[in-house]
XYZ file of C-alpha atoms in Angstrom:
440
model
C 172.412 106.476 67.491
C 168.424 105.248 67.489
C 166.067 107.308 65.861
C 163.746 109.673 68.374
C 160.347 107.913 68.837
C 157.582 110.139 67.246
C 154.787 111.702 69.239
C 151.398 111.755 67.878
C 149.364 114.698 68.712
C 147.049 113.444 71.073
C 146.029 116.901 72.407
C 144.907 118.282 68.977
C 141.584 115.930 68.551
C 139.385 118.494 70.767
C 140.597 121.495 68.793
C 137.833 123.625 66.639
C 138.029 122.912 63.319
C 138.222 126.582 62.496
C 141.687 126.744 64.683
C 143.260 124.243 62.624
C 142.121 125.496 59.342
C 143.332 129.159 60.305
C 146.787 127.738 61.495
C 147.164 125.588 58.513
C 146.294 128.447 56.263
C 148.850 130.662 58.103
C 151.549 128.420 57.958
C 150.938 127.643 54.250
C 150.941 131.697 53.448
C 153.947 131.867 55.425
C 155.950 129.220 53.511
C 154.520 130.498 50.174
C 155.817 134.185 50.707
C 159.272 133.141 52.518
C 159.859 130.854 49.023
C 158.493 133.473 46.794
C 161.065 135.850 48.223
C 163.872 133.286 48.170
C 162.923 132.214 44.682
C 163.215 135.654 42.816
C 166.691 135.749 43.912
C 167.243 132.653 42.068
C 165.447 133.736 38.913
C 167.221 137.118 39.029
C 170.476 135.226 39.256
C 169.914 133.463 36.125
C 168.827 136.466 34.242
C 170.399 139.762 35.643
C 172.382 139.418 38.475
C 175.477 138.604 36.828
C 175.732 141.815 34.691
C 174.474 144.361 37.235
C 176.480 143.141 40.424
C 179.627 141.060 38.825
C 180.242 142.693 35.380
C 184.088 141.523 35.173
C 185.027 138.644 33.025
C 182.988 136.785 30.637
C 179.208 136.008 30.872
C 179.926 132.398 32.204
C 182.064 133.899 34.696
C 179.175 136.498 35.906
C 176.544 133.638 35.815
C 179.093 131.624 38.143
C 179.441 134.746 40.426
C 175.650 135.199 40.540
C 174.864 131.340 41.421
C 177.644 131.415 44.028
C 175.931 134.240 45.763
C 172.702 132.317 45.416
C 174.656 129.418 47.132
C 175.625 131.485 49.756
C 172.131 131.691 51.046
C 171.950 127.892 51.145
C 175.152 128.226 53.587
C 173.587 130.523 55.987
C 170.124 128.190 56.274
C 171.746 125.860 58.967
C 172.317 128.852 60.879
C 168.774 130.085 60.959
C 167.769 126.545 61.631
C 169.964 126.037 64.289
C 169.185 129.151 66.097
C 165.566 129.258 65.161
C 165.495 125.328 66.412
C 167.172 125.970 69.768
C 164.577 128.912 70.489
C 161.693 127.353 68.881
C 161.873 124.162 71.089
C 162.427 126.075 74.126
C 159.797 129.358 73.675
C 157.694 128.327 70.789
C 157.153 127.607 67.011
C 155.224 130.921 66.590
C 157.801 133.785 67.541
C 160.436 132.039 65.506
C 158.250 131.986 62.540
C 157.324 135.718 63.038
C 160.863 136.664 63.237
C 161.980 134.591 60.065
C 159.271 136.326 58.385
C 160.103 139.621 59.310
C 163.914 139.088 58.393
C 162.665 137.983 55.009
C 161.063 141.076 54.275
C 163.996 143.304 55.002
C 166.255 141.124 53.071
C 164.389 141.040 50.102
C 163.254 144.510 50.272
C 166.918 145.492 50.659
C 167.830 143.688 47.407
C 165.044 145.467 45.526
C 166.376 148.646 46.630
C 170.147 147.966 46.186
C 172.414 150.106 43.700
C 174.170 148.253 41.209
C 178.123 147.812 40.780
C 178.088 150.644 38.260
C 176.705 153.008 41.060
C 178.586 152.239 44.161
C 181.396 149.764 43.135
C 182.432 146.919 45.229
C 180.017 147.666 47.994
C 177.024 146.362 45.939
C 178.095 142.733 45.406
C 179.260 142.939 48.761
C 175.674 144.102 50.383
C 174.321 141.761 47.921
C 175.831 138.577 49.555
C 174.878 140.071 52.802
C 171.232 140.431 52.081
C 171.320 136.918 50.786
C 172.852 135.330 54.004
C 169.816 137.100 55.570
C 167.637 135.476 53.405
C 169.286 132.368 53.842
C 168.914 132.478 57.814
C 165.160 133.504 57.497
C 164.297 130.622 55.289
C 166.343 128.246 57.549
C 164.289 129.513 60.493
C 161.176 129.764 58.731
C 160.673 126.122 57.331
C 160.683 124.361 60.764
C 158.409 126.757 62.313
C 155.747 126.593 59.578
C 155.955 122.695 59.286
C 155.559 122.342 62.998
C 152.726 124.936 63.111
C 150.830 122.868 60.495
C 151.607 119.216 61.582
C 151.242 119.718 65.557
C 147.849 120.939 64.940
C 147.010 117.972 62.633
C 144.128 115.735 64.029
C 144.982 111.852 64.267
C 145.970 110.320 60.967
C 145.983 113.518 58.848
C 149.929 114.789 59.618
C 150.960 114.214 56.126
C 147.960 116.388 54.409
C 148.512 118.990 57.048
C 152.202 119.010 56.549
C 151.573 119.346 52.920
C 150.032 122.736 53.266
C 153.365 123.897 54.234
C 155.001 122.134 51.375
C 153.008 123.697 48.779
C 154.519 127.090 49.384
C 157.244 126.068 47.295
C 155.435 125.649 44.106
C 153.217 128.749 45.222
C 156.500 130.685 45.454
C 157.817 129.498 42.120
C 154.350 130.255 40.446
C 154.287 133.551 41.867
C 157.698 134.605 41.435
C 158.059 133.571 37.729
C 154.312 135.285 37.264
C 155.955 138.631 38.542
C 158.905 138.274 36.333
C 156.943 137.487 33.268
C 154.779 140.361 34.033
C 157.729 142.699 34.446
C 159.373 141.579 31.302
C 156.137 141.459 29.221
C 155.146 145.510 30.227
C 158.938 146.556 29.462
C 162.024 146.419 27.112
C 164.838 144.543 27.757
C 166.772 147.630 28.771
C 164.134 148.792 30.823
C 163.937 145.293 32.491
C 167.970 145.323 33.089
C 167.714 148.892 34.424
C 164.525 148.895 36.888
C 161.858 146.573 36.231
C 163.880 143.508 37.536
C 163.531 145.023 41.157
C 159.773 144.831 41.135
C 159.411 141.262 42.409
C 161.915 141.868 45.293
C 159.616 145.098 46.308
C 156.700 142.898 46.368
C 158.181 141.145 49.541
C 156.991 143.782 51.588
C 153.764 141.978 51.970
C 155.599 139.339 54.145
C 155.917 141.766 56.889
C 151.876 142.147 56.702
C 151.664 138.377 57.256
C 154.245 138.307 60.025
C 151.750 140.745 62.088
C 148.659 138.819 61.282
C 150.433 135.306 62.485
C 151.813 137.456 65.610
C 148.327 138.439 66.681
C 145.991 135.918 65.420
C 147.505 132.554 65.503
C 147.921 130.432 68.605
C 151.077 128.409 69.734
C 150.872 124.708 68.838
C 149.100 122.261 71.545
C 152.279 119.819 71.207
C 154.411 122.555 72.168
C 152.504 123.528 74.914
C 152.494 119.959 76.402
C 156.347 119.848 75.741
C 156.623 123.128 77.572
C 154.935 121.642 80.894
C 157.099 118.772 80.777
C 160.160 120.969 80.578
C 159.149 123.221 83.111
C 158.662 120.343 85.887
C 162.520 119.204 85.231
C 165.284 120.666 87.137
C 167.214 123.366 85.119
C 170.464 121.596 85.991
C 169.176 118.593 84.048
C 167.677 120.342 81.041
C 169.811 120.016 78.048
C 169.946 121.970 75.145
C 167.887 120.538 72.313
C 170.795 120.817 69.569
C 173.122 119.322 72.261
C 170.869 116.467 72.606
C 170.301 116.242 68.795
C 174.088 116.190 68.353
C 174.868 113.748 70.935
C 172.123 111.304 70.518
C 170.447 111.603 67.013
C 173.155 112.919 64.717
C 172.892 109.963 62.704
C 169.199 110.437 62.167
C 169.714 114.131 61.177
C 172.392 113.225 58.679
C 170.145 110.448 57.526
C 167.244 112.827 56.666
C 169.516 115.297 55.190
C 171.074 112.433 52.694
C 167.434 111.495 52.145
C 166.573 114.795 50.533
C 169.712 116.210 48.910
C 168.447 114.680 45.797
C 164.852 116.463 45.645
C 166.025 119.861 46.527
C 169.203 119.814 43.901
C 166.969 118.464 41.038
C 164.329 121.012 42.070
C 166.962 124.102 41.871
C 168.328 122.644 38.643
C 165.131 122.853 36.890
C 164.067 126.259 38.079
C 167.414 128.033 37.705
C 169.990 125.969 36.324
C 168.104 124.899 33.461
C 166.668 128.260 33.024
C 170.211 129.818 32.527
C 171.296 126.498 30.286
C 168.146 126.892 27.880
C 168.260 130.451 27.547
C 172.108 131.189 27.448
C 173.279 127.995 25.609
C 170.331 126.614 23.791
C 168.981 130.357 22.704
C 165.669 129.429 24.118
C 163.444 132.851 24.930
C 163.307 133.777 28.531
C 159.601 134.111 28.692
C 159.038 130.720 27.211
C 160.990 128.903 29.723
C 159.658 130.996 32.857
C 156.087 129.894 31.434
C 157.217 126.285 31.091
C 158.507 126.469 35.081
C 155.302 128.347 36.223
C 152.651 125.560 34.424
C 154.875 122.740 35.951
C 154.878 124.380 39.149
C 150.931 124.600 39.020
C 150.633 120.730 38.847
C 152.425 120.398 42.092
C 149.647 122.127 43.856
C 148.026 118.819 43.130
C 150.417 116.326 43.397
C 152.204 117.291 46.550
C 148.750 117.077 48.769
C 147.975 113.700 46.733
C 151.238 112.234 47.622
C 150.972 113.336 51.330
C 147.413 111.954 51.739
C 148.574 108.725 50.227
C 151.618 108.443 52.822
C 149.006 109.141 55.587
C 147.569 105.601 54.093
C 150.547 103.579 53.173
C 153.206 105.190 54.995
C 155.658 108.003 54.438
C 158.749 105.884 53.540
C 156.903 103.931 50.939
C 155.830 107.036 49.203
C 159.087 108.989 49.643
C 161.305 106.170 48.262
C 159.145 105.733 45.286
C 159.865 109.711 44.401
C 163.762 109.255 45.119
C 163.857 105.919 42.837
C 161.714 108.129 40.091
C 164.293 110.977 39.958
C 167.146 108.405 39.451
C 165.463 106.776 36.586
C 164.362 110.059 34.975
C 167.567 111.932 35.230
C 169.010 110.906 31.769
C 165.657 111.241 29.920
C 165.397 114.691 31.374
C 168.279 116.206 29.937
C 168.074 114.399 26.577
C 164.744 115.974 26.231
C 166.020 119.472 27.218
C 168.743 118.983 24.940
C 166.475 119.254 21.744
C 165.834 122.794 22.276
C 162.116 121.970 22.094
C 159.818 124.039 24.226
C 157.398 121.080 24.140
C 159.957 118.673 25.157
C 161.546 120.975 28.115
C 157.963 120.878 29.591
C 157.525 117.145 29.029
C 160.877 116.597 30.853
C 160.204 119.174 33.516
C 156.770 117.654 34.203
C 157.765 114.237 34.753
C 160.573 115.118 36.920
C 158.283 117.537 39.058
C 155.839 114.584 39.585
C 158.995 112.401 40.969
C 159.792 115.631 43.235
C 156.420 115.918 44.497
C 156.084 112.398 45.274
C 158.533 112.972 47.767
C 158.121 116.437 49.071
C 154.412 115.799 49.735
C 155.486 113.407 52.952
C 158.646 114.804 53.794
C 157.421 117.560 56.384
C 155.468 114.730 58.206
C 158.325 112.390 57.747
C 160.830 114.839 59.178
C 158.608 115.815 62.357
C 158.016 112.202 63.163
C 161.565 111.455 63.537
C 161.999 113.576 66.695
C 160.130 114.230 69.663
C 158.597 117.647 70.307
C 161.279 118.904 72.701
C 163.881 118.699 69.966
C 161.501 118.384 66.707
C 162.494 122.018 65.526
C 165.932 121.552 65.821
C 166.204 118.205 64.602
C 163.750 118.523 61.546
C 165.092 121.920 60.387
C 168.969 120.438 60.753
C 168.004 117.509 58.430
C 166.003 119.776 55.870
C 168.929 122.754 55.756
C 171.797 120.010 55.522
C 170.289 118.646 52.273
C 169.722 122.237 51.327
C 173.397 123.226 51.266
C 174.650 120.346 49.925
C 171.769 119.843 47.566
C 169.982 123.046 46.487
C 172.300 125.491 47.178
C 175.290 123.981 45.151
C 173.163 122.431 42.685
C 172.757 125.498 39.895
C 176.726 126.121 40.364
C 177.709 122.345 39.883
C 175.545 122.304 36.909
C 177.494 125.252 35.320
C 180.478 123.833 36.160
C 179.845 120.503 34.861
C 178.704 121.796 31.746
C 181.774 123.994 31.141
C 184.138 121.070 31.969
C 182.448 118.162 30.169
C 180.454 119.765 27.412
C 177.641 117.438 27.895
C 174.476 117.856 30.065
C 174.750 113.951 30.782
C 177.252 115.003 33.417
C 174.629 116.725 35.354
C 172.287 113.623 34.929
C 175.120 111.573 36.556
C 175.264 114.113 39.285
C 171.714 113.815 39.886
C 171.885 109.960 39.903
C 174.415 109.970 42.228
C 172.465 112.300 44.752
C 169.603 109.571 44.293
C 171.304 106.578 45.319
C 172.736 108.483 48.496
C 168.875 109.453 49.290
C 167.881 105.719 48.496
C 170.394 104.356 50.849
C 169.437 106.809 53.505
C 165.916 105.924 53.051
C 166.716 102.072 53.472
C 168.652 103.016 56.723
C 165.823 105.112 58.324
C 163.522 102.491 57.217
C 165.393 99.965 59.011
C 165.706 101.953 62.144
C 161.829 102.368 62.250
C 161.436 98.612 62.100
C 163.874 97.911 64.989
C 162.227 100.569 66.963
């Protein structure tokens, strides 16, 4: 299963700079609002959803149930990636991005308006899970579309930095989600926050529908897709193969290696922003507002680190930068939790900041790296599948696994061992991808 050759965008060099900037800005905003909507659920799961929608049992059981619902969104992400990938490789990147934004806006608003278990009983957690599934499908569909809108418009030699604009959606989403929750908590009492104020961050998600309309009316399809569309139109319909079928038949190994290379990044990220939020407030007695502030400040630093790492990958190569980040995560896994366990806000900030540096080093070049693994005709499908496989086995399960490990072992070093194991898988996957690239 050889790696598919990359096709650099020869057709983008003549495009006006203003078009590129408009598309890059729209793709970055699409990513930011999608991730904002996605992250508010994770924060709410750590703070209030367990009590409001899964009230039976111990506090730990409620948190586990809320995190399990959080993980359901990740299980749904490959569905969004597959469906949008198939249609995006045949019908275009833009319509799938607009559809993903619309789905996310509907699902997030629905959660904000959803009655609790006390009001409607068992229907409440069932509807919560269904809305979370919709969120997962939406974000699974969104990433490939936004990433390709940016990278396929990039001028020669700048695919990494253009791809990083979409990657910035993650820290922007974290910053805005934490900010809205902090404001909601600052202007209300604890009882008011639990009663209604936690809903405000979800209702802000309505703005995503405005962005969907803008992209639909003001942004054009990517040049690379238009070229690929012409080539597909010239083929006999009987000879055309489904992008998914082609990926599974000829490039499944590349997809699995891409997923294996990235799982440690997404797992560590969600452990820090969601698992650690629960751990520090519930087990270490730290203040919710203080921990959220640390998460917000650390995410702000990623706004600089992610594009810097991406720009470096344009000069020295994606694999080198990507592997450096994975190795750093492995080495920092133990010091990270030793610092967190002190219960000191300062050491929590230091540990989280260093971890976020290594995460950014990986995340910056990741969009361009995944895009370059596949040709335009199958790029949406292949890149989305690789990313969403990592999301399921890394990010979605990570906070849940963290709580289980802490309950079973009584030590945070078990979580460090979990991160190190994923980092080893990442480094092995990266080595095989590099060997494939050299042999090609």
